[in-house]
Amino acid sequence: MLNSKIAGIGFYVPKNTYTNEDLKKYMDTSDEWIQERTGIQERHYADRLTETTTTMGVEAAKIAMERAGTTPDEIDFIVFATLSPDYYFPGCGVLLQRELKMKEIGALDVRNQCSGFVYALSVADQFIKTGMYKNILVVGSEKHSFGLDFSTRGRNVTVIFGDGAGAVVLQPATREGQGILSTHLHSDGSSAEILAMYNPGTHANHWSPQFPAKFDEAEIGQMFMSHAMIDEAQNFPYMDGPAVFKKAIVKLPEAVEESLKQNGLTTADLNMLIPHQANLRIAQFVQQKLHLRDDQVHNNIQRYGNTTAASVPIALCEAWEMGKIKEGDLVCLAAFGSGFTWASALIRW
Ligand code: ACO
């Protein structure tokens, strides 16, 4: 059974750049606070009216397909990861299928937030390995800027996130030992409410009585999205930052070590680690814990912020474009996020 390989990769970020200084127009914050806590200097925001999560994914996908030497017509499956979809439903996968005028192929949406791309890659990998599909488009894309609280109330979350998309075309490997060697997926739902967007939703406080959803009237048809929820900012993400930090710095290194161990390798064999760009401090902690040199890790959160499902493919593509990843290199992707979910993928490039 041959592995699957990344045959083409691309990324797209919108042209509008917002520096930390720019954010001061909306909220009480400072460049110093943001850089010290997160390492972020600037991020890109999609054009409010003309760009969506799907259209950014389409731009990244076009580059990935061109580099893989494939056309939309040859793609036989789509896996699309995002937490900021164009619609609550249907998912972005079908919108991408429509935009790229593809055949009536299957389209699957993955909702695993920051680890969404690595999960999506793992799903696609299984389909290639079983021989079911030969050309899968895997996309991670986010338009966070549309769903963040730009007042001072939301500053601890809002300053962290940016918009963008990354995509790969997955195909059967052509050489023995090339491609995705293994993927590793994990979850721990005991902390689901620590990093979450509570509303709109159908939970009606069943899971989160400590953060009561505000209803105008607890009547059928009135509880999904109420004026009171908007007044209380319940439609914006909630994050217990320190709790996320503590778990991420344990689970990310574990995921990397697990992938290496399964393949009889060690961190000394690793040419490049692409950690999810959650926060530069988290990535630095992970690097330290794994005793990796600077040239074994690629970080770019300084320029893009945290782009959630897009962060791993954007960083992977950028590292490859910069010549930091070459044929035969051992590359590890590792992500951690809301859920909590975390995942890794070990790749022989
Ligand atoms: N600008 C200025 N001050 C701010 C800002 C801001 N943007 N945000 C919060 N503050 C203030 C708070 O109001 C608070 O003020 P107070 O002491 O007067 O009450 C003070 O800064 C400290 O607030 P904390 O929330 O305790 O800040 P903390 O030091 O924990 O840093 C941070 C917050 C950066 C989020 C940190 O907890 C962290 O790094 N957590 C990891 C989580 C993370 O990186 N998540 C990324 C997304 S999730 C993912 O991708 C997995």
XYZ file of C-alpha atoms and ligand atoms in Angstrom:
400
model
C 0.000 0.000 0.000
C 1.520 3.324 -1.064
C 1.350 6.421 1.100
C -0.336 9.591 -0.039
C 1.822 12.613 -0.851
C 1.318 16.339 -1.036
C 1.561 16.889 -4.789
C 0.828 20.622 -4.700
C 0.424 23.294 -2.035
C -0.773 26.911 -2.014
C -1.890 29.650 0.303
C -3.762 32.911 0.069
C -4.001 35.829 2.471
C -6.128 38.914 1.818
C -4.265 42.087 0.903
C -5.590 44.209 3.804
C -3.045 44.229 6.620
C -3.918 45.374 10.151
C -1.036 46.143 12.501
C -1.370 46.129 16.280
C -1.346 49.919 16.039
C -4.385 49.750 13.687
C -6.345 47.738 16.291
C -6.012 50.628 18.736
C -8.634 52.450 16.644
C -11.214 49.931 17.862
C -10.115 48.810 21.347
C -7.915 49.682 24.279
C -4.775 47.676 23.505
C -1.107 48.199 22.665
C 1.526 46.840 20.324
C 3.643 46.046 23.375
C 0.919 43.927 25.065
C 0.118 41.976 21.915
C 3.731 41.295 20.922
C 4.805 40.347 24.425
C 1.906 37.877 24.965
C 1.483 36.473 21.436
C 4.373 37.553 19.173
C 1.872 38.930 16.649
C 2.774 42.141 14.795
C 0.091 42.181 12.103
C -2.629 40.088 10.508
C -4.640 40.150 7.262
C -8.400 40.729 7.111
C -10.585 39.697 4.192
C -12.447 42.322 2.247
C -15.687 42.522 4.215
C -18.059 42.279 1.269
C -16.263 40.467 -1.535
C -14.159 37.809 0.177
C -15.465 34.813 2.099
C -13.939 31.753 3.729
C -14.764 29.818 0.548
C -13.392 32.379 -1.932
C -10.082 32.490 -0.031
C -10.024 28.682 -0.046
C -10.620 28.766 -3.807
C -7.592 31.048 -4.323
C -5.336 28.747 -2.262
C -6.752 25.677 -4.041
C -6.021 27.134 -7.500
C -2.339 27.520 -6.600
C -2.171 24.021 -5.066
C -3.791 22.468 -8.152
C -1.520 24.337 -10.550
C 1.565 23.165 -8.635
C 0.233 19.585 -8.607
C -0.379 19.793 -12.357
C -4.081 18.971 -11.920
C -7.259 20.704 -13.032
C -10.505 21.076 -11.037
C -11.954 18.415 -13.330
C -9.451 15.841 -12.089
C -10.165 16.352 -8.369
C -12.269 13.472 -7.051
C -12.937 14.567 -3.447
C -12.898 17.728 -1.304
C -12.209 18.030 2.423
C -12.718 21.567 3.749
C -11.774 22.560 7.308
C -13.036 25.783 8.885
C -14.673 27.204 11.993
C -15.876 30.322 10.185
C -18.026 28.935 7.363
C -19.852 31.125 4.846
C -23.128 29.606 6.056
C -24.072 27.758 9.268
C -25.090 25.169 6.666
C -24.397 24.034 3.970
C -20.651 23.725 4.411
C -17.892 25.432 2.449
C -16.947 22.236 0.578
C -19.953 22.431 -1.725
C -19.431 26.167 -2.311
C -15.851 25.457 -3.356
C -17.068 22.645 -5.639
C -19.473 25.125 -7.246
C -16.922 27.949 -7.559
C -14.330 25.703 -9.191
C -16.995 24.175 -11.502
C -15.961 20.703 -10.426
C -17.739 17.463 -11.225
C -20.382 16.174 -8.767
C -17.710 14.806 -6.434
C -18.032 14.317 -2.679
C -17.381 17.286 -0.408
C -16.803 16.901 3.313
C -16.568 19.675 5.885
C -14.387 19.210 8.976
C -15.165 21.143 12.166
C -12.079 20.657 14.268
C -11.019 24.267 14.594
C -7.245 24.714 14.973
C -6.510 21.041 14.338
C -9.029 20.967 11.444
C -6.464 20.878 8.651
C -4.451 18.013 10.157
C -7.686 16.073 10.763
C -8.765 16.821 7.165
C -5.395 15.657 5.859
C -5.726 12.431 7.840
C -9.192 11.743 6.377
C -7.922 12.377 2.847
C -4.865 10.183 3.510
C -7.096 7.201 4.355
C -9.105 7.617 1.139
C -5.909 7.689 -0.945
C -4.381 4.710 0.879
C -7.462 2.545 0.314
C -7.407 3.493 -3.370
C -10.870 5.064 -3.246
C -9.661 8.445 -4.567
C -6.565 9.614 -6.457
C -6.723 13.420 -6.275
C -8.077 15.022 -3.127
C -8.223 18.738 -2.442
C -7.733 19.512 1.257
C -8.450 23.099 2.299
C -8.211 25.066 5.536
C -9.648 28.581 5.445
C -10.899 31.194 7.918
C -12.572 34.593 7.791
C -12.273 35.334 11.495
C -12.508 39.098 11.103
C -16.265 38.825 10.458
C -16.981 37.155 13.794
C -14.796 38.900 16.367
C -15.661 41.494 18.992
C -13.666 44.595 18.053
C -14.585 46.449 21.227
C -12.307 46.429 24.301
C -14.576 43.702 25.751
C -13.254 41.190 23.169
C -9.613 42.281 23.036
C -8.052 39.177 24.663
C -9.383 37.048 21.787
C -9.670 39.444 18.859
C -6.033 40.564 18.681
C -4.918 36.944 18.169
C -6.813 35.999 15.014
C -6.312 36.666 11.304
C -7.830 35.590 7.982
C -6.370 33.376 5.257
C -6.428 30.017 3.528
C -4.135 27.124 2.655
C -4.699 24.090 0.457
C -2.981 20.931 -0.714
C -3.642 18.341 -3.408
C -3.128 14.834 -2.084
C -2.205 12.040 -4.502
C -0.769 8.515 -4.232
C 2.987 8.649 -3.584
C 5.235 7.640 -6.458
C 8.153 6.334 -4.366
C 8.356 3.853 -1.515
C 8.676 5.658 1.834
C 7.549 9.037 0.435
C 4.531 11.019 1.651
C 2.409 10.878 4.803
C 3.975 8.249 7.077
C 1.303 8.436 9.781
C -1.337 10.692 11.315
C -2.412 10.858 14.963
C -5.757 12.257 16.122
C -6.889 13.015 19.684
C -9.643 14.742 21.633
C -10.644 15.565 25.205
C -14.146 16.994 25.421
C -13.947 17.620 29.152
C -12.780 21.169 28.364
C -15.090 21.869 25.426
C -16.385 25.139 26.909
C -12.923 26.626 27.565
C -12.517 27.803 23.978
C -15.872 28.074 22.268
C -18.490 30.158 20.550
C -21.665 29.401 22.478
C -24.306 30.992 20.302
C -26.048 30.583 17.978
C -26.459 26.947 18.957
C -28.963 24.379 20.166
C -27.566 23.683 23.648
C -30.011 25.911 25.560
C -27.589 25.946 28.519
C -27.597 22.165 28.780
C -23.785 22.093 28.659
C -22.808 25.511 29.891
C -25.035 26.742 32.743
C -22.051 28.765 33.974
C -22.404 30.899 30.828
C -26.176 31.159 30.573
C -27.522 31.791 27.095
C -29.863 34.770 27.171
C -33.280 34.209 25.645
C -35.908 36.845 25.015
C -38.439 34.117 25.590
C -37.751 30.419 26.159
C -40.186 29.555 23.416
C -39.724 27.203 20.527
C -38.343 29.206 17.615
C -36.964 32.002 19.856
C -33.934 30.366 21.391
C -31.405 29.857 18.617
C -30.398 33.497 18.287
C -32.019 36.203 20.380
C -31.580 39.961 20.704
C -30.446 39.366 24.282
C -27.657 37.065 23.106
C -26.357 39.799 20.828
C -26.644 42.411 23.593
C -24.562 40.110 25.831
C -21.966 39.472 23.055
C -22.689 35.737 23.208
C -22.167 35.461 19.468
C -18.424 36.059 19.880
C -15.755 33.483 20.795
C -14.938 32.863 24.454
C -11.451 31.759 25.529
C -9.872 31.008 28.876
C -6.385 31.873 27.594
C -4.260 30.511 30.448
C -6.150 27.162 30.417
C -5.602 26.832 26.663
C -1.912 27.640 27.093
C -1.412 24.989 29.789
C -2.998 22.183 27.772
C -1.427 23.158 24.428
C 2.136 23.044 25.717
C 1.600 19.466 26.911
C -0.409 18.021 24.016
C 1.529 19.546 21.101
C 4.912 18.016 22.064
C 3.159 14.721 22.876
C 1.645 14.628 19.385
C 5.042 15.259 17.760
C 6.760 12.593 19.860
C 3.979 10.091 19.167
C 4.397 10.481 15.402
C 8.185 10.086 15.577
C 8.005 7.084 17.915
C 5.527 5.246 15.703
C 7.976 5.548 12.811
C 11.077 4.649 14.801
C 12.453 8.196 14.531
C 13.531 10.919 16.955
C 13.532 14.715 17.023
C 17.119 14.589 15.685
C 15.693 13.165 12.430
C 13.194 15.995 12.049
C 14.016 18.603 9.388
C 10.977 20.798 9.966
C 8.218 21.123 12.554
C 5.189 23.145 11.480
C 3.318 23.875 14.708
C -0.165 25.375 14.604
C 0.362 29.112 14.843
C -1.697 29.599 18.015
C 0.663 31.925 19.773
C 4.416 32.414 19.367
C 4.934 31.729 23.086
C 3.254 28.313 22.752
C 5.369 27.445 19.681
C 8.562 28.530 21.471
C 7.653 26.442 24.501
C 7.058 23.396 22.293
C 10.391 23.938 20.503
C 12.201 24.151 23.827
C 10.505 21.072 25.224
C 11.456 19.041 22.128
C 15.016 20.470 22.079
C 14.650 21.631 18.483
C 16.956 24.175 16.828
C 15.503 27.329 15.250
C 16.078 25.915 11.752
C 13.853 22.897 12.627
C 10.737 25.017 13.275
C 8.838 27.473 11.070
C 6.734 30.205 12.672
C 4.937 33.015 10.867
C 2.272 34.105 13.365
C 4.125 37.429 13.600
C 2.744 38.376 10.152
C -0.551 36.476 9.913
C -1.896 36.051 13.436
C -3.656 32.797 14.295
C -5.576 31.620 11.222
C -6.914 28.453 12.909
C -7.596 25.766 10.258
C -5.484 27.687 7.742
C -2.453 28.168 9.975
C -0.710 24.827 9.347
C -1.073 24.813 5.518
C -0.086 28.513 5.301
C 3.048 27.930 7.402
C 3.857 24.686 5.547
C 3.498 26.359 2.157
C 5.524 29.386 3.208
C 8.333 27.195 4.603
C 8.383 25.192 1.357
C 8.378 28.378 -0.782
C 11.294 29.732 1.278
C 13.298 26.589 0.501
C 13.202 25.400 4.113
C 11.621 22.067 3.060
C 13.272 19.965 0.364
C 12.603 16.596 -1.209
C 13.341 13.775 1.213
C 12.999 15.994 4.318
C 11.114 14.765 7.379
C 8.318 17.214 8.221
C 5.944 17.091 11.185
C 2.652 19.003 11.319
C 1.170 19.443 14.799
C -1.979 21.266 15.854
C -4.020 21.862 18.980
C -7.287 23.713 19.460
C -10.841 24.035 20.671
C -12.539 20.847 21.756
C -9.893 20.181 22.853
C -8.660 18.358 19.787
C -5.062 17.853 18.731
C -3.328 16.022 15.916
C -0.058 15.407 14.133
C 1.099 14.168 10.741
C 4.580 12.953 9.876
C 5.562 13.425 6.245
C 8.574 12.363 4.158
C 8.573 15.217 1.595
N -4.560 44.457 25.090
C -4.269 44.971 26.303
N -4.629 44.363 27.466
C -5.300 43.207 27.372
C -5.614 42.621 26.133
C -5.226 43.290 24.955
N -5.472 42.809 23.753
N -6.271 41.464 26.363
C -6.371 41.315 27.694
N -5.780 42.365 28.305
C -5.638 42.620 29.735
C -6.724 41.970 30.541
O -7.873 42.766 30.591
C -6.044 41.849 31.884
O -6.081 43.088 32.511
P -6.286 43.187 34.115
O -5.085 42.482 34.689
O -6.300 44.654 34.349
O -7.559 42.484 34.406
C -4.594 41.562 31.533
O -4.431 42.018 30.172
C -4.237 40.106 31.602
O -5.280 39.348 30.985
P -5.228 37.827 30.805
O -6.397 37.359 30.037
O -4.930 37.211 32.143
O -3.960 37.762 29.875
P -2.866 36.670 29.802
O -1.631 37.178 30.404
O -3.363 35.321 30.196
O -2.662 36.635 28.222
C -3.311 35.346 26.343
C -3.755 36.341 27.382
C -2.274 35.990 25.431
C -4.505 34.936 25.512
C -2.670 34.145 27.091
O -3.552 33.626 28.040
C -2.266 33.071 26.170
O -1.261 33.159 25.525
N -3.089 31.998 26.121
C -2.934 30.932 25.166
C -4.148 30.894 24.362
C -3.903 31.152 22.925
O -2.822 31.471 22.479
N -4.924 30.979 22.183
C -4.833 31.115 20.784
C -6.082 30.696 20.195
S -6.540 29.077 20.616
C -5.624 28.063 19.721
O -5.215 28.365 18.650
C -5.310 26.772 20.303
